[in-house]
Amino acid sequence: MPSAYEQALTKVASGTSPEVAAAELVAQMTLDEKVHCLDGGVPFWIGIGDITSGGYHSRPFRGARVERLGIPGFHFSDGPRGVVVGEATAFPVSMARGATFDPELEVRVGDAIGKELRAIGADLYGGICVNLLRHPAWGRAQETYGEDPHHVGEMGAGLTRGAQRHVMATLKHFALNSMENARFGIDVSIDERSLHEVYLPHFKRIIDEGIACVMTAYNSVNGEWCGENTELISDILRGEWGFTGFVISDWIFGLRDGVKSLQAGLDVEMPYRMIRNAPIVSALSEGLISEELVGSAVTRTLTTMLKFNVGKLPVSDRSIVMCEEHLALSQEVAEKSMVLLKNQSVAGANVLPLNLAAGSTIGVFGRLAGVRNIGDGGSSDVMAPNVVTPLQGITDHFANCKVVHDADATIDTQVALAKQSDIAIVIVGYTKEEEGEFIGDSEDTAPMLSLIPRQDDQELAREYEKYMHENHHYAPDELRIKSRNGTFSIGGDRESLRLMEVDVQLIRSISQVQPRTIVVIIAGSAVVMSEWINEVPAVLMGWYSGSNGGRALANVLSGSVNPSGRLPFVIPHDESHLPFFDRNAKAITYDYWHGQWKLDRDGNTAMFPFGFGHSYTSFEYSDVSVESGEVVKVQCSVRNTGTRNGASVVQVFAGCNESVIERPLRRLVAFKRIEVAAGETVRVECEFALSKIATRDTTSHGWFVEGGTWTCEVGQFSGDPQALSALLQVPEIIQL
Ligand code: BGC
């Protein structure tokens, strides 16, 4: 006999709306069963014991399961750079993927991650992190795609599209979560225009893509914790944007007032039965809230599960995990993500690509050359074995050369090695200890400890023990159990935007004796380089580049791959050109200005602007045309004027001439990465909806497009002096 849930699935397959089928299912549930679905349903103490002893990387988090009715629950595994349960393919971090400016590639990444998720029993992916990079010191910068709302939205939509071919996906962290150390305590104040025009458009883009689930953020916005924020969850997300999926809290400390969180529209507290259960049970018994309120939350969760066929999703064979195709994709992404920031000529020839005769000596230097360094050591950490380090990649690729490396040698010895070498490659930057998720002791969460139940429900505990027993995925201990509290590394917001003194000293000493010194930076966001960059001829942004990153690096250095990554953020000459950032702040105001927009407004030139990156070939843009309409079409021709095939990222920026409203000088509205063979010309069309240049009307809370003459600039980066311009006339104000 099929269970009630199976019957609901069958009905949905034969045309009943998932909402109706879910409501019928909820009608069969007891009040206890409904309340059980309002949190992960896993008792806190057994859950916390599991997570802190490596369980995080051993099994998905389960929620909303009701055995009596056959409701299987959902099974969450984190992201964004791959599956975090068991061994898995590590993709380059999202920020690196942002640098590809290639949403279709991101669809393929999502597709691969989705397939790997189905091999460990997960059906809810936690990897669509699109908080805007307001400041590069943010410890989790690497988990998002960059500083620009349009670009971040398109990349996140790509990942969602790919992943949701196989599983449901979660959009996070809603909203304004772009500081790490203070995340549990900080209040972010923001005005309506900045909220809707800067910090939310990319979330809306991904809601429109049809994402299943939204995770709220830890911080508060305008005085209300995000997990209890009616304006964000009910008014904006569900009301204004029409989101019909379910909303979950961020983990463990994601809300404080259980009843309020339910009233605000949050459906599931994750991952345990923790803060909301007791107050909700007593509010129900006192008649302060209705059973219908509980029922609507559960209905939203079940509607989404039924819509996505949860419980009957195909299971992937284990052999899909880290298969050749996924490792090759990870490498392709890494190759397309690396950004060549500087490439000067030494003795008449550009330093890169490397042009080395057989038998040449390559000196590889730096603390990070030979270590496994694939990013954050918090919730996004992927247990990838056999990571190809930069040193390994270079050694394998240049098999006919001699590679010298001795990370432990004194600086004098390293300098001597550099002197004897034909070229020096210095690999510097950060690791998960300097930037990443921060799981430190926090005074901000201490008051919440009193909200945790004193003991576990024994029956639920037994059920979870069974789940643990039946769901254990192997990940090597040396990767799974790491520093400090047994599971996660320290991470947090960066203390400085510069390289460490030891790295700078190494670069300086080596470049003094070796004119062909190439610096490769491993980091998750901008690094300020002004104190040393003039001393070296070549700099490459290498990112945390995944399972095969070292191989990708060698291919880019050698020229087997022509670099095509572009910066998804600005790199300033000086920290003072960026917005205010205090990693210990208790309150902060976010205004309209950050990144390239702020530099433009303040008249500061960038060291490397948003969208910038060199290639081993060159491109020339010509014949721009703009066709206006509700969707504006922009065309131009791109000629590869060099002798190598390559890829250019066509970037369209719009600005309003003589605007009466304060707005960015230019704002990205469309982009397209295109491959152009040497000597060839390709006609490119980009389009953007007029809503991309709309202004929030803070009186009606609607949108309008300012009338007047707008300029569309089509260039290779923001502020490109070679950019082509075309005018776009908007005869009068358009209300949207
Ligand atoms: C992080 C989320 C993550 C969750 C589950 C939290 O600490 O903020 O991004 O999805 O843990 O791992």
XYZ file of C-alpha atoms and ligand atoms in Angstrom:
748
model
C 0.000 0.000 0.000
C 1.581 3.341 -1.031
C 2.073 5.800 1.810
C 0.103 9.036 2.000
C 3.154 10.880 0.714
C 3.559 8.496 -2.204
C -0.072 8.951 -3.072
C 0.434 12.713 -3.036
C 3.408 12.332 -5.396
C 1.286 10.247 -7.756
C -1.426 12.875 -7.742
C 1.079 15.604 -8.537
C 2.481 13.504 -11.388
C -1.007 13.240 -12.823
C -1.734 16.947 -12.678
C -2.893 17.874 -9.164
C -1.144 21.040 -8.044
C 1.562 20.400 -5.429
C -0.116 22.997 -3.172
C -3.387 21.057 -3.179
C -1.656 17.704 -2.672
C 0.410 19.155 0.184
C -2.645 20.645 1.858
C -4.373 17.254 1.707
C -1.330 15.669 3.275
C -1.183 18.270 6.033
C -4.860 17.645 6.734
C -3.920 14.066 7.641
C -1.203 15.147 10.087
C -1.627 15.405 13.837
C -0.679 18.671 15.485
C 2.427 16.988 16.912
C 3.506 15.868 13.466
C 3.052 19.345 12.088
C 5.033 20.915 14.910
C 7.713 18.292 14.350
C 8.154 19.637 10.790
C 8.856 23.166 12.025
C 12.449 22.293 12.825
C 15.013 19.715 11.747
C 13.318 17.273 14.112
C 16.688 16.047 15.354
C 17.232 16.386 19.101
C 19.831 19.018 19.882
C 22.286 17.106 22.067
C 22.672 14.093 19.873
C 22.842 16.374 16.842
C 25.522 18.632 18.276
C 27.539 15.608 19.367
C 27.414 14.313 15.828
C 28.317 17.588 14.089
C 31.301 18.243 16.336
C 32.733 14.791 15.836
C 32.846 14.899 12.068
C 29.202 14.075 11.327
C 28.979 17.254 9.314
C 31.026 15.587 6.592
C 29.454 12.159 7.032
C 25.738 12.603 6.353
C 23.179 15.137 5.137
C 21.045 17.050 7.640
C 17.508 15.796 7.660
C 14.305 17.750 8.271
C 10.488 17.496 7.982
C 10.264 13.698 8.157
C 7.064 11.956 9.259
C 7.394 8.204 9.116
C 3.708 7.411 9.692
C 2.712 9.153 6.445
C 5.823 8.135 4.515
C 7.053 11.750 4.337
C 10.753 11.177 3.726
C 11.911 14.636 4.786
C 14.524 16.642 2.954
C 18.261 15.980 3.176
C 20.530 19.010 3.146
C 24.166 19.077 2.188
C 26.168 22.245 1.981
C 28.146 23.865 -0.788
C 29.018 26.000 -2.690
C 32.255 24.467 -3.998
C 30.999 20.885 -4.050
C 29.385 18.255 -1.881
C 30.573 18.433 1.724
C 29.500 14.923 2.710
C 31.943 12.099 2.056
C 34.675 12.526 -0.525
C 33.725 14.707 -3.473
C 34.996 16.773 -6.371
C 36.187 20.166 -5.185
C 35.358 22.890 -7.663
C 37.092 26.238 -7.554
C 35.357 28.505 -5.037
C 32.418 30.601 -6.216
C 34.504 33.778 -6.393
C 36.820 32.058 -8.868
C 33.784 30.912 -10.814
C 32.528 34.500 -10.745
C 35.738 35.426 -12.552
C 34.771 33.197 -15.479
C 31.800 35.480 -16.213
C 30.263 32.344 -17.665
C 26.798 31.437 -16.303
C 26.519 28.461 -18.672
C 29.680 26.988 -17.195
C 28.090 27.504 -13.792
C 25.074 25.489 -14.992
C 27.474 22.623 -15.708
C 29.037 22.974 -12.247
C 25.579 22.886 -10.674
C 24.677 19.853 -12.748
C 27.796 17.982 -11.606
C 27.313 18.917 -7.942
C 23.649 17.923 -8.208
C 24.619 14.488 -9.496
C 27.198 14.003 -6.724
C 24.609 15.074 -4.141
C 22.336 12.301 -5.328
C 25.052 9.768 -4.613
C 25.074 10.617 -0.891
C 21.316 10.793 -0.538
C 20.984 14.577 -0.422
C 18.086 16.308 -2.104
C 18.631 19.870 -0.875
C 21.800 21.710 -1.901
C 22.965 24.499 0.384
C 25.302 26.173 -2.063
C 23.691 29.190 -3.701
C 25.426 31.861 -1.647
C 24.981 35.274 -3.220
C 25.583 37.830 -0.523
C 27.192 40.795 -2.189
C 30.893 41.364 -1.658
C 30.623 44.712 0.073
C 34.179 44.557 1.410
C 36.998 42.156 0.514
C 37.875 41.516 4.165
C 34.688 39.450 4.515
C 35.869 35.998 5.559
C 33.359 34.183 3.370
C 33.906 36.345 0.286
C 35.043 33.249 -1.585
C 31.576 31.685 -1.242
C 29.920 34.373 -3.352
C 30.595 35.587 -6.890
C 31.606 39.219 -6.574
C 30.568 42.772 -5.903
C 28.083 43.442 -8.694
C 24.356 42.606 -8.297
C 23.733 41.774 -11.962
C 26.791 39.566 -12.308
C 26.199 37.781 -8.991
C 22.563 37.165 -9.916
C 23.378 35.635 -13.289
C 26.077 33.378 -11.874
C 23.888 32.216 -8.972
C 20.996 31.599 -11.362
C 23.296 29.398 -13.454
C 24.305 27.286 -10.440
C 20.660 26.989 -9.422
C 19.576 25.917 -12.904
C 22.205 23.202 -13.027
C 21.734 21.875 -9.491
C 17.946 21.860 -9.694
C 18.053 19.358 -12.538
C 18.764 16.858 -9.751
C 17.886 18.344 -6.348
C 16.270 21.335 -4.657
C 18.625 24.241 -4.004
C 18.922 26.796 -1.196
C 19.548 30.483 -1.702
C 21.459 32.070 1.175
C 21.906 34.086 3.344
C 18.878 36.304 3.194
C 19.928 39.081 3.675
C 22.872 41.476 4.087
C 25.197 38.836 5.487
C 28.603 40.073 4.426
C 30.573 40.232 7.640
C 31.703 37.067 9.348
C 33.094 37.492 12.867
C 30.162 39.664 13.890
C 27.512 37.654 12.081
C 25.613 36.500 15.163
C 25.311 39.954 16.641
C 25.472 42.643 14.028
C 22.583 44.861 13.027
C 22.743 46.202 9.485
C 20.805 49.380 8.851
C 19.900 50.143 5.300
C 17.643 52.496 3.369
C 15.067 51.225 0.892
C 16.910 52.176 -2.316
C 20.198 50.607 -1.279
C 18.397 47.471 -0.125
C 16.429 46.973 -3.337
C 18.872 48.357 -5.904
C 22.137 47.051 -4.475
C 21.725 44.196 -1.983
C 18.622 42.346 -3.180
C 18.420 42.294 -7.017
C 20.501 39.116 -7.270
C 18.316 37.327 -4.700
C 15.250 38.303 -6.733
C 16.930 37.049 -9.925
C 17.368 33.603 -8.382
C 13.848 33.518 -6.977
C 12.692 34.166 -10.551
C 14.834 31.194 -11.604
C 12.549 29.012 -9.474
C 14.757 28.138 -6.511
C 13.130 25.824 -3.974
C 14.386 27.149 -0.658
C 15.742 30.276 1.002
C 17.972 30.331 4.088
C 17.787 33.388 6.295
C 20.915 35.070 7.633
C 22.189 35.255 11.218
C 22.472 39.040 11.393
C 19.648 41.455 11.907
C 18.457 44.022 9.379
C 17.018 47.337 10.504
C 16.689 45.985 14.025
C 15.018 42.612 13.295
C 16.880 39.277 13.232
C 16.672 37.891 9.701
C 15.099 34.638 10.896
C 12.257 36.629 12.426
C 12.070 39.457 9.947
C 8.540 39.903 8.608
C 9.566 42.602 6.169
C 12.215 40.418 4.551
C 10.438 37.048 4.607
C 6.757 37.847 4.263
C 6.602 41.285 2.690
C 9.504 41.202 0.242
C 10.319 37.545 -0.446
C 6.823 36.098 -0.535
C 4.700 39.229 -1.026
C 6.567 41.400 -3.484
C 8.543 38.669 -5.249
C 5.966 35.870 -5.095
C 8.302 33.202 -3.657
C 6.353 29.973 -3.095
C 9.109 27.689 -1.789
C 10.097 27.173 1.850
C 12.297 29.204 4.151
C 14.809 27.697 6.569
C 16.949 29.325 9.234
C 20.718 29.391 9.229
C 22.230 26.739 11.455
C 21.829 26.486 15.221
C 21.693 30.174 16.132
C 19.500 31.350 13.282
C 16.628 32.684 15.386
C 15.843 33.702 18.950
C 12.098 34.095 19.218
C 10.482 30.893 17.995
C 6.921 32.191 17.800
C 7.947 35.394 16.094
C 9.956 33.452 13.523
C 6.852 31.427 12.623
C 4.702 34.519 12.399
C 7.332 36.184 10.213
C 7.099 33.297 7.732
C 10.134 31.127 8.535
C 9.150 27.507 7.926
C 11.932 25.334 9.368
C 14.481 26.007 12.106
C 17.638 24.147 11.161
C 19.123 21.797 11.849
C 17.822 20.611 15.243
C 14.861 20.793 17.562
C 16.336 23.691 19.376
C 14.910 27.122 19.975
C 11.411 27.296 18.564
C 9.781 24.012 19.631
C 9.006 24.738 23.286
C 7.674 28.298 22.808
C 5.558 27.226 19.832
C 4.051 24.315 21.748
C 3.128 26.563 24.647
C 1.808 29.371 22.397
C -0.431 26.802 20.716
C -1.750 25.472 23.998
C -2.446 28.979 25.230
C -4.260 29.797 22.000
C -1.808 32.575 21.125
C -1.172 31.130 17.680
C -3.361 28.940 15.524
C -2.867 25.464 14.150
C -3.427 27.010 10.678
C -0.286 29.104 11.095
C 1.681 25.938 11.762
C -0.119 24.195 8.898
C 0.765 26.852 6.346
C 4.469 26.589 7.154
C 4.362 22.801 6.795
C 2.297 23.081 3.606
C 4.959 25.283 2.011
C 7.691 22.776 2.842
C 5.704 19.800 1.582
C 4.502 21.628 -1.535
C 8.101 22.200 -2.538
C 9.133 18.636 -1.786
C 6.259 17.307 -3.885
C 6.997 19.738 -6.699
C 10.597 18.541 -6.838
C 9.645 14.876 -6.497
C 11.627 14.474 -3.273
C 11.609 10.855 -2.184
C 11.596 9.573 -5.743
C 14.570 11.439 -7.156
C 16.948 9.149 -9.044
C 19.930 8.023 -6.975
C 23.351 8.450 -8.600
C 25.784 5.601 -8.654
C 28.799 6.201 -6.346
C 31.034 6.135 -9.408
C 29.738 9.593 -10.391
C 31.595 11.080 -7.404
C 34.961 12.471 -8.540
C 34.495 10.854 -11.954
C 36.836 11.886 -14.757
C 34.234 14.203 -16.240
C 33.736 16.139 -12.994
C 37.451 16.449 -12.313
C 37.967 17.680 -15.875
C 35.140 20.186 -15.407
C 36.699 21.397 -12.171
C 39.967 21.925 -14.052
C 38.251 23.694 -16.951
C 36.576 26.087 -14.507
C 39.901 26.756 -12.785
C 41.558 27.461 -16.138
C 38.805 29.866 -17.125
C 38.856 31.604 -13.742
C 42.482 32.660 -13.407
C 42.945 36.387 -13.933
C 46.134 37.700 -15.475
C 46.546 41.056 -13.786
C 49.976 42.050 -15.027
C 52.238 40.733 -17.764
C 55.131 42.976 -18.721
C 57.948 42.329 -21.054
C 61.429 41.550 -19.827
C 64.251 41.764 -22.367
C 61.775 42.195 -25.215
C 59.286 39.438 -24.458
C 56.308 39.154 -22.155
C 57.092 37.010 -19.143
C 53.963 34.936 -19.734
C 53.232 32.542 -21.286
C 56.410 30.783 -20.226
C 58.734 30.086 -23.077
C 61.291 27.691 -21.660
C 63.792 25.537 -23.467
C 64.079 21.910 -22.356
C 66.422 21.667 -19.399
C 65.535 25.138 -18.049
C 65.245 25.616 -14.317
C 61.951 26.766 -12.814
C 62.131 28.063 -9.267
C 58.886 27.615 -7.369
C 58.660 29.581 -4.112
C 56.238 30.413 -1.360
C 54.500 28.823 1.598
C 51.505 27.897 -0.498
C 53.228 26.231 -3.437
C 53.130 22.692 -2.175
C 50.129 22.616 0.110
C 46.552 21.487 -0.293
C 44.764 24.813 -0.185
C 41.276 24.753 -1.621
C 39.531 27.343 0.523
C 37.439 27.840 3.614
C 37.533 25.284 6.405
C 33.961 25.869 7.571
C 30.648 24.748 6.139
C 31.820 24.923 2.520
C 34.801 22.617 3.001
C 34.919 19.719 0.548
C 36.726 16.519 1.516
C 38.528 16.166 -1.788
C 41.423 13.737 -1.739
C 44.360 13.997 -4.176
C 44.281 17.746 -4.710
C 46.881 18.788 -7.292
C 48.965 21.540 -5.687
C 50.600 24.326 -7.735
C 54.005 22.678 -7.251
C 52.717 19.319 -8.417
C 50.960 20.826 -11.418
C 54.048 22.750 -12.510
C 56.370 19.778 -11.955
C 54.167 17.456 -14.013
C 53.568 19.923 -16.809
C 57.180 20.983 -17.302
C 58.551 17.476 -17.174
C 61.436 18.441 -19.444
C 62.559 21.221 -17.097
C 64.092 21.129 -13.658
C 61.775 22.388 -10.931
C 63.449 23.590 -7.736
C 61.528 24.245 -4.537
C 62.426 24.329 -0.862
C 59.770 26.030 1.220
C 61.668 25.474 4.469
C 64.935 26.988 3.292
C 66.155 30.310 4.622
C 65.388 33.352 2.561
C 69.062 33.529 1.488
C 68.912 29.999 0.137
C 65.673 30.741 -1.691
C 67.216 33.840 -3.224
C 70.187 31.767 -4.359
C 67.796 29.248 -5.940
C 65.927 32.064 -7.687
C 69.187 33.413 -9.051
C 70.094 30.061 -10.569
C 66.638 29.631 -12.071
C 65.467 30.794 -15.474
C 62.181 31.908 -14.001
C 60.686 32.309 -10.512
C 57.078 31.550 -9.640
C 56.082 32.783 -6.195
C 52.879 31.338 -4.781
C 51.518 33.460 -1.932
C 48.261 34.516 -0.320
C 45.920 33.003 2.210
C 44.595 29.760 3.601
C 41.460 28.788 5.532
C 43.164 29.971 8.708
C 43.225 33.594 7.534
C 39.862 33.794 5.772
C 36.726 31.690 5.905
C 33.774 30.870 8.059
C 34.321 31.820 11.714
C 33.230 29.352 14.325
C 34.828 31.030 17.285
C 33.451 31.526 20.748
C 31.000 34.326 20.552
C 29.535 36.487 23.258
C 26.699 37.089 20.804
C 25.441 33.527 20.990
C 25.964 33.038 24.738
C 22.513 34.414 25.683
C 20.914 31.901 23.324
C 22.293 28.912 25.192
C 19.468 29.265 27.728
C 16.981 28.651 24.896
C 18.316 25.176 24.172
C 16.346 22.205 25.595
C 18.026 20.586 28.576
C 17.629 17.076 27.308
C 16.723 15.133 24.217
C 13.457 13.417 23.432
C 14.531 9.774 23.749
C 12.439 8.442 20.906
C 13.724 11.062 18.475
C 17.270 10.431 19.675
C 16.920 6.710 18.912
C 15.551 7.528 15.484
C 18.499 9.797 14.761
C 20.968 7.194 15.991
C 19.469 4.826 13.457
C 19.812 7.465 10.738
C 23.469 8.029 11.694
C 24.122 4.345 11.615
C 22.530 3.855 8.214
C 24.005 6.994 6.667
C 27.702 7.255 7.053
C 29.781 8.418 4.142
C 33.497 7.987 4.223
C 35.819 10.964 4.308
C 39.449 10.609 5.342
C 39.994 11.488 8.986
C 42.936 13.762 8.333
C 40.656 15.927 6.193
C 37.559 15.591 8.354
C 38.914 16.285 11.801
C 40.887 19.466 11.765
C 41.988 22.221 14.069
C 40.490 23.997 17.076
C 37.081 22.659 17.875
C 37.538 19.373 16.126
C 35.726 20.104 12.892
C 36.284 23.571 11.535
C 39.258 25.856 11.120
C 39.465 29.363 12.553
C 38.890 31.465 9.453
C 36.959 34.662 9.967
C 37.254 38.080 8.381
C 40.700 39.047 7.195
C 42.743 41.233 9.456
C 44.441 42.904 6.535
C 43.847 43.241 2.808
C 47.568 42.990 2.113
C 49.786 39.968 1.776
C 51.538 38.853 4.915
C 54.867 40.464 5.617
C 56.677 37.171 5.041
C 55.151 36.885 1.560
C 56.002 40.461 0.649
C 59.563 39.960 1.825
C 59.874 36.831 -0.274
C 58.522 38.564 -3.402
C 60.888 41.486 -2.902
C 63.977 39.388 -2.264
C 63.353 37.108 -5.202
C 62.430 39.807 -7.679
C 65.675 41.624 -6.870
C 67.719 38.760 -8.270
C 65.302 37.300 -10.787
C 63.775 39.735 -13.318
C 61.318 37.091 -14.510
C 59.358 36.775 -11.275
C 55.712 35.778 -11.506
C 53.496 36.184 -8.456
C 50.514 33.870 -8.156
C 47.987 34.943 -5.524
C 45.787 32.421 -3.784
C 42.855 34.229 -2.151
C 39.097 34.528 -2.123
C 38.806 38.237 -2.874
C 40.800 41.414 -3.450
C 44.361 41.774 -2.190
C 45.875 45.253 -2.051
C 49.265 45.046 -3.791
C 50.584 48.582 -3.975
C 53.673 48.031 -1.782
C 55.249 45.396 -4.045
C 53.516 45.223 -7.423
C 55.950 47.563 -9.195
C 58.779 45.205 -8.390
C 57.483 42.266 -10.420
C 56.580 41.947 -14.110
C 53.730 39.430 -13.820
C 50.849 38.750 -11.423
C 48.165 36.113 -11.731
C 45.095 35.707 -9.513
C 44.955 31.962 -8.961
C 42.126 31.676 -6.369
C 41.316 28.539 -4.364
C 41.121 26.483 -7.480
C 39.732 23.060 -6.590
C 40.782 19.467 -7.094
C 42.895 20.041 -10.203
C 43.895 23.643 -9.566
C 47.640 22.986 -9.859
C 47.164 21.489 -13.292
C 45.052 24.441 -14.395
C 47.708 26.830 -13.131
C 50.447 25.095 -15.087
C 48.327 25.205 -18.247
C 47.735 28.931 -17.871
C 51.398 29.690 -17.113
C 52.600 27.623 -20.053
C 50.066 29.065 -22.490
C 48.332 25.737 -23.162
C 45.357 27.730 -21.914
C 44.930 31.399 -22.724
C 43.777 33.193 -19.541
C 40.288 34.630 -19.766
C 39.240 35.273 -16.151
C 38.100 38.788 -15.290
C 37.982 40.397 -11.849
C 34.538 40.131 -10.274
C 35.501 43.040 -7.978
C 37.699 46.090 -8.004
C 41.232 46.046 -6.574
C 42.005 49.495 -5.163
C 45.397 51.124 -4.681
C 44.551 51.611 -1.042
C 42.171 50.226 1.590
C 40.859 53.721 2.285
C 39.076 53.666 -1.074
C 36.755 50.943 0.190
C 33.769 51.246 2.555
C 34.148 51.251 6.314
C 34.708 47.788 7.790
C 35.132 46.769 11.406
C 35.007 43.052 11.924
C 33.904 43.484 15.527
C 31.171 46.021 14.873
C 27.828 45.600 16.598
C 25.992 47.835 14.170
C 26.748 49.128 10.709
C 25.006 51.123 8.017
C 25.161 49.895 4.450
C 24.631 52.637 1.907
C 24.639 52.598 -1.893
C 28.410 52.715 -2.255
C 30.955 49.945 -2.358
C 33.437 48.453 -4.817
C 33.946 50.013 -8.234
C 30.876 52.246 -7.851
C 32.374 53.847 -4.759
C 35.758 54.377 -6.372
C 34.042 56.005 -9.370
C 31.965 58.252 -7.165
C 34.931 59.347 -5.058
C 37.194 59.897 -8.071
C 39.686 57.195 -7.077
C 41.211 55.213 -9.912
C 41.437 51.494 -9.382
C 44.667 49.548 -9.461
C 42.634 46.924 -11.341
C 39.036 47.783 -12.189
C 36.015 45.537 -12.004
C 35.944 43.228 -15.023
C 39.667 43.576 -15.750
C 42.004 40.829 -16.912
C 44.674 40.379 -19.607
C 44.848 37.701 -22.250
C 47.767 36.345 -24.286
C 45.979 37.844 -27.287
C 44.228 41.182 -27.766
C 40.735 42.202 -28.799
C 39.269 45.156 -30.590
C 35.581 46.104 -30.273
C 33.759 47.986 -33.054
C 30.359 48.752 -34.645
C 28.230 49.096 -31.554
C 24.467 49.395 -31.913
C 21.675 49.698 -29.372
C 18.028 48.856 -29.994
C 15.696 50.152 -27.327
C 12.572 48.450 -26.024
C 11.435 46.767 -22.849
C 14.417 44.555 -23.512
C 17.351 46.578 -24.804
C 19.567 44.857 -27.369
C 23.204 45.798 -27.651
C 25.430 44.481 -30.419
C 29.096 44.888 -31.223
C 31.853 43.177 -33.166
C 34.817 41.665 -31.395
C 38.004 41.030 -33.344
C 40.861 38.944 -32.023
C 43.805 41.014 -33.209
C 46.500 38.663 -31.933
C 47.930 35.339 -32.970
C 46.332 33.098 -30.360
C 42.764 31.972 -29.896
C 41.221 33.513 -26.805
C 38.106 34.567 -24.962
C 36.887 38.071 -24.302
C 34.211 39.111 -21.835
C 31.994 41.757 -23.425
C 30.678 43.980 -20.641
C 27.799 46.425 -21.058
C 27.514 49.249 -18.536
C 24.697 51.777 -18.388
C 24.768 55.256 -16.926
C 22.255 58.056 -17.019
C 23.598 61.333 -18.387
C 22.544 64.289 -16.260
C 20.628 62.067 -13.880
C 18.712 63.929 -11.216
C 19.029 60.906 -8.952
C 22.242 59.851 -7.257
C 23.363 56.658 -8.999
C 26.565 54.892 -10.115
C 28.491 56.429 -12.978
C 28.117 53.112 -14.763
C 26.358 49.927 -13.749
C 26.820 46.502 -15.307
C 23.637 45.474 -17.136
C 24.817 42.625 -19.373
C 27.916 40.566 -20.157
C 28.927 37.717 -22.427
C 32.058 35.593 -22.554
C 32.925 34.694 -26.134
C 35.671 32.624 -27.715
C 37.265 34.290 -30.734
C 39.844 32.550 -32.890
C 43.016 34.449 -33.800
C 42.342 36.957 -36.566
C 38.587 36.368 -36.518
C 35.704 38.713 -35.823
C 32.539 37.684 -33.986
C 29.310 39.676 -33.773
C 28.007 39.606 -30.206
C 24.558 40.435 -28.926
C 23.796 41.153 -25.287
C 20.440 42.169 -23.969
C 19.074 43.592 -20.789
C 15.624 44.338 -19.446
C 14.888 47.993 -18.732
C 14.243 46.945 -15.142
C 18.054 46.609 -14.815
C 18.300 50.392 -14.769
C 15.183 51.023 -12.705
C 15.049 53.113 -9.552
C 13.109 52.174 -6.439
C 10.344 54.623 -5.683
C 10.482 54.930 -1.933
C 7.026 56.477 -1.762
C 5.037 53.905 -3.732
C 7.571 51.092 -3.085
C 7.443 50.374 -6.810
C 9.950 50.940 -9.618
C 10.470 53.482 -12.395
C 13.039 54.146 -15.105
C 14.371 57.667 -15.130
C 13.644 59.490 -18.382
C 16.465 61.105 -20.354
C 19.532 60.047 -22.257
C 21.364 57.011 -21.025
C 24.752 55.855 -22.259
C 25.550 52.210 -22.868
C 29.275 51.564 -22.742
C 30.517 48.337 -24.238
C 34.011 47.520 -23.084
C 36.404 44.960 -21.688
C 36.194 46.241 -18.101
C 34.558 49.005 -16.091
C 35.827 52.386 -17.257
C 37.668 50.879 -20.236
C 38.967 53.896 -22.181
C 38.502 51.902 -25.404
C 34.837 51.201 -24.623
C 32.311 51.922 -27.357
C 29.365 54.111 -26.436
C 25.855 54.260 -27.735
C 22.973 56.361 -26.507
C 19.727 54.977 -25.230
C 16.839 57.452 -25.168
C 14.176 57.056 -22.546
C 11.760 59.829 -23.580
C 9.972 60.032 -20.233
C 9.748 58.330 -16.870
C 8.534 54.743 -17.245
C 6.674 53.209 -14.307
C 7.322 49.491 -14.073
C 26.456 28.625 7.516
C 25.604 28.270 6.307
C 25.588 26.787 6.135
C 25.104 26.144 7.399
C 25.025 24.642 7.303
C 26.087 27.844 8.748
O 27.008 28.047 9.757
O 26.335 30.003 7.759
O 26.112 28.875 5.157
O 24.779 26.453 5.034
O 25.987 26.478 8.453
O 26.266 24.081 7.170
